Short mmCIF file of N, CA and C in Angstrom, two decimals:
data_model
loop_
_atom_site.label_atom_id
_atom_site.label_comp_id
_atom_site.label_asym_id
_atom_site.label_seq_id
_atom_site.Cartn_x
_atom_site.Cartn_y
_atom_site.Cartn_z
N MET A 1 196.77 128.84 169.80
CA MET A 1 197.22 130.15 168.88
C MET A 1 196.75 129.85 167.35
N VAL A 2 196.00 130.63 166.65
CA VAL A 2 195.41 130.67 165.24
C VAL A 2 196.63 131.19 164.44
N PRO A 3 196.91 130.35 163.46
CA PRO A 3 198.28 130.87 162.39
C PRO A 3 197.54 132.06 161.80
N LEU A 4 198.58 133.09 161.33
CA LEU A 4 198.03 134.26 160.67
C LEU A 4 197.39 133.95 159.29
N ALA A 5 197.86 132.86 158.67
CA ALA A 5 196.97 132.70 157.31
C ALA A 5 195.59 132.23 157.56
N ALA A 6 195.24 131.58 158.64
CA ALA A 6 193.77 131.38 159.12
C ALA A 6 193.15 132.44 159.47
N LYS A 7 193.66 133.74 159.88
CA LYS A 7 192.94 134.92 160.13
C LYS A 7 192.70 135.76 159.04
N ARG A 8 193.35 135.65 157.90
CA ARG A 8 193.27 136.29 156.52
C ARG A 8 191.87 136.22 155.99
N LYS A 9 191.30 137.17 155.55
CA LYS A 9 190.35 136.78 154.70
C LYS A 9 190.66 136.89 153.31
N LYS A 10 189.66 135.94 152.51
CA LYS A 10 190.26 135.91 151.04
C LYS A 10 189.62 137.02 150.23
N GLY A 11 190.16 137.48 149.24
CA GLY A 11 189.76 138.46 148.24
C GLY A 11 188.72 137.89 147.32
N LEU A 12 187.87 138.55 146.91
CA LEU A 12 186.85 138.20 145.93
C LEU A 12 187.03 139.01 144.50
N VAL A 13 187.29 138.25 143.48
CA VAL A 13 187.47 138.56 142.20
C VAL A 13 186.28 138.09 141.25
N ILE A 14 185.63 139.08 140.65
CA ILE A 14 184.41 138.83 139.69
C ILE A 14 185.10 139.11 138.28
N VAL A 15 184.68 138.06 137.50
CA VAL A 15 185.18 138.40 136.12
C VAL A 15 184.00 137.71 135.33
N GLU A 16 183.92 137.90 134.08
CA GLU A 16 182.82 138.10 133.10
C GLU A 16 182.44 136.54 132.67
N SER A 17 183.60 135.73 132.53
CA SER A 17 183.25 134.33 131.92
C SER A 17 183.89 133.42 132.76
N PRO A 18 183.24 132.15 132.94
CA PRO A 18 183.78 131.09 133.60
C PRO A 18 185.16 130.53 133.36
N ALA A 19 185.42 130.75 131.96
CA ALA A 19 186.84 130.29 131.46
C ALA A 19 187.97 131.36 132.04
N LYS A 20 187.59 132.55 132.11
CA LYS A 20 188.25 133.68 132.65
C LYS A 20 188.67 133.41 134.20
N ALA A 21 187.40 133.00 134.76
CA ALA A 21 187.62 132.87 136.22
C ALA A 21 188.58 131.57 136.54
N LYS A 22 188.50 130.50 136.07
CA LYS A 22 189.48 129.50 136.03
C LYS A 22 190.80 129.82 135.77
N LYS A 23 191.00 130.56 134.65
CA LYS A 23 192.38 130.73 134.50
C LYS A 23 193.09 131.67 135.34
N ILE A 24 192.26 132.86 135.66
CA ILE A 24 192.50 133.90 136.66
C ILE A 24 192.92 133.30 138.02
N GLY A 25 192.04 132.50 138.48
CA GLY A 25 192.00 131.77 139.67
C GLY A 25 193.27 131.09 139.64
N GLY A 26 193.71 130.40 138.76
CA GLY A 26 195.00 129.69 138.65
C GLY A 26 196.08 130.25 139.09
N TYR A 27 195.96 131.78 138.53
CA TYR A 27 197.34 132.66 138.61
C TYR A 27 197.40 133.05 140.12
N LEU A 28 196.06 133.32 140.68
CA LEU A 28 195.86 134.07 141.88
C LEU A 28 196.10 133.16 143.11
N GLY A 29 195.76 131.96 143.02
CA GLY A 29 195.95 130.68 143.96
C GLY A 29 194.76 131.03 144.91
N ASP A 30 195.05 130.25 146.34
CA ASP A 30 194.07 130.27 147.13
C ASP A 30 193.83 131.55 147.95
N GLU A 31 194.48 132.32 147.88
CA GLU A 31 194.32 133.76 148.39
C GLU A 31 193.11 134.64 147.98
N TYR A 32 192.66 134.12 146.83
CA TYR A 32 191.55 134.78 146.37
C TYR A 32 190.33 133.80 145.83
N ILE A 33 189.12 134.25 145.91
CA ILE A 33 187.90 133.52 145.61
C ILE A 33 187.66 134.05 143.99
N VAL A 34 187.53 133.63 142.92
CA VAL A 34 187.43 134.04 141.64
C VAL A 34 186.09 133.53 140.97
N ARG A 35 185.34 134.14 140.55
CA ARG A 35 183.76 133.69 140.23
C ARG A 35 183.47 134.57 138.93
N ALA A 36 182.57 133.82 138.25
CA ALA A 36 182.14 134.52 136.95
C ALA A 36 180.72 135.05 137.02
N SER A 37 180.45 136.19 136.55
CA SER A 37 179.10 136.72 136.49
C SER A 37 178.36 136.38 135.54
N VAL A 38 178.92 135.70 134.45
CA VAL A 38 178.38 135.14 133.43
C VAL A 38 177.37 136.42 132.73
N GLY A 39 178.07 137.42 132.87
CA GLY A 39 177.47 138.40 132.02
C GLY A 39 178.08 139.90 132.66
N HIS A 40 177.41 141.07 132.23
CA HIS A 40 178.14 142.21 132.48
C HIS A 40 177.80 142.73 133.93
N VAL A 41 178.36 143.39 134.88
CA VAL A 41 177.87 143.86 136.29
C VAL A 41 177.86 145.47 135.98
N ARG A 42 177.16 146.00 135.80
CA ARG A 42 176.87 147.50 135.49
C ARG A 42 176.94 148.41 136.75
N ASP A 43 175.93 148.21 137.44
CA ASP A 43 175.79 149.36 138.60
C ASP A 43 175.53 148.44 139.88
N LEU A 44 176.29 148.48 140.84
CA LEU A 44 176.28 147.83 142.03
C LEU A 44 175.94 148.79 143.18
N PRO A 45 175.02 148.67 143.95
CA PRO A 45 174.83 149.70 145.11
C PRO A 45 176.07 149.63 146.20
N ALA A 46 176.33 151.05 146.71
CA ALA A 46 177.02 151.23 147.65
C ALA A 46 176.72 150.36 149.08
N LYS A 47 175.51 150.39 149.30
CA LYS A 47 175.24 149.60 150.59
C LYS A 47 173.78 149.11 150.36
N ALA A 48 173.57 148.00 151.20
CA ALA A 48 172.32 147.32 151.01
C ALA A 48 171.12 148.10 151.18
N ALA A 49 170.95 149.43 151.71
CA ALA A 49 169.95 150.15 151.79
C ALA A 49 169.58 150.77 150.28
N ASP A 50 170.62 150.67 149.59
CA ASP A 50 170.45 151.33 148.34
C ASP A 50 169.69 150.39 147.32
N ILE A 51 169.54 149.02 147.60
CA ILE A 51 168.92 148.09 146.72
C ILE A 51 167.53 148.45 146.74
N PRO A 52 166.94 148.54 145.42
CA PRO A 52 165.65 149.00 145.19
C PRO A 52 164.71 147.98 145.73
N ALA A 53 163.58 148.35 146.29
CA ALA A 53 162.72 147.53 146.97
C ALA A 53 162.02 146.30 146.38
N LYS A 54 161.92 146.37 144.81
CA LYS A 54 161.44 145.51 144.06
C LYS A 54 162.50 144.12 144.01
N PHE A 55 163.62 144.39 144.38
CA PHE A 55 164.80 143.23 144.30
C PHE A 55 165.20 142.93 145.67
N LYS A 56 164.89 143.41 146.71
CA LYS A 56 165.21 143.10 148.22
C LYS A 56 164.48 141.37 148.43
N LYS A 57 163.39 141.26 147.95
CA LYS A 57 163.08 139.94 148.24
C LYS A 57 163.43 138.77 147.22
N GLU A 58 164.32 139.07 146.12
CA GLU A 58 164.71 138.05 145.29
C GLU A 58 165.86 137.11 145.85
N PRO A 59 165.74 135.84 145.45
CA PRO A 59 166.63 135.01 146.17
C PRO A 59 168.12 135.23 145.49
N TRP A 60 169.01 134.83 146.37
CA TRP A 60 170.46 135.00 145.94
C TRP A 60 170.88 133.88 145.71
#
């Protein structure tokens, strides 16, 4: 039997700076993954098909 906690997916929180990511990650704990964008996130596509062709071959 797999424990319930092992079945849960972690939430992702994206903040602007690494310092904010560290601080917020400390508050949220292990249930969340907190990462820094190191800049502004302006417009995210709703689905992968909406990504412009010129960016599809870019490494992630």
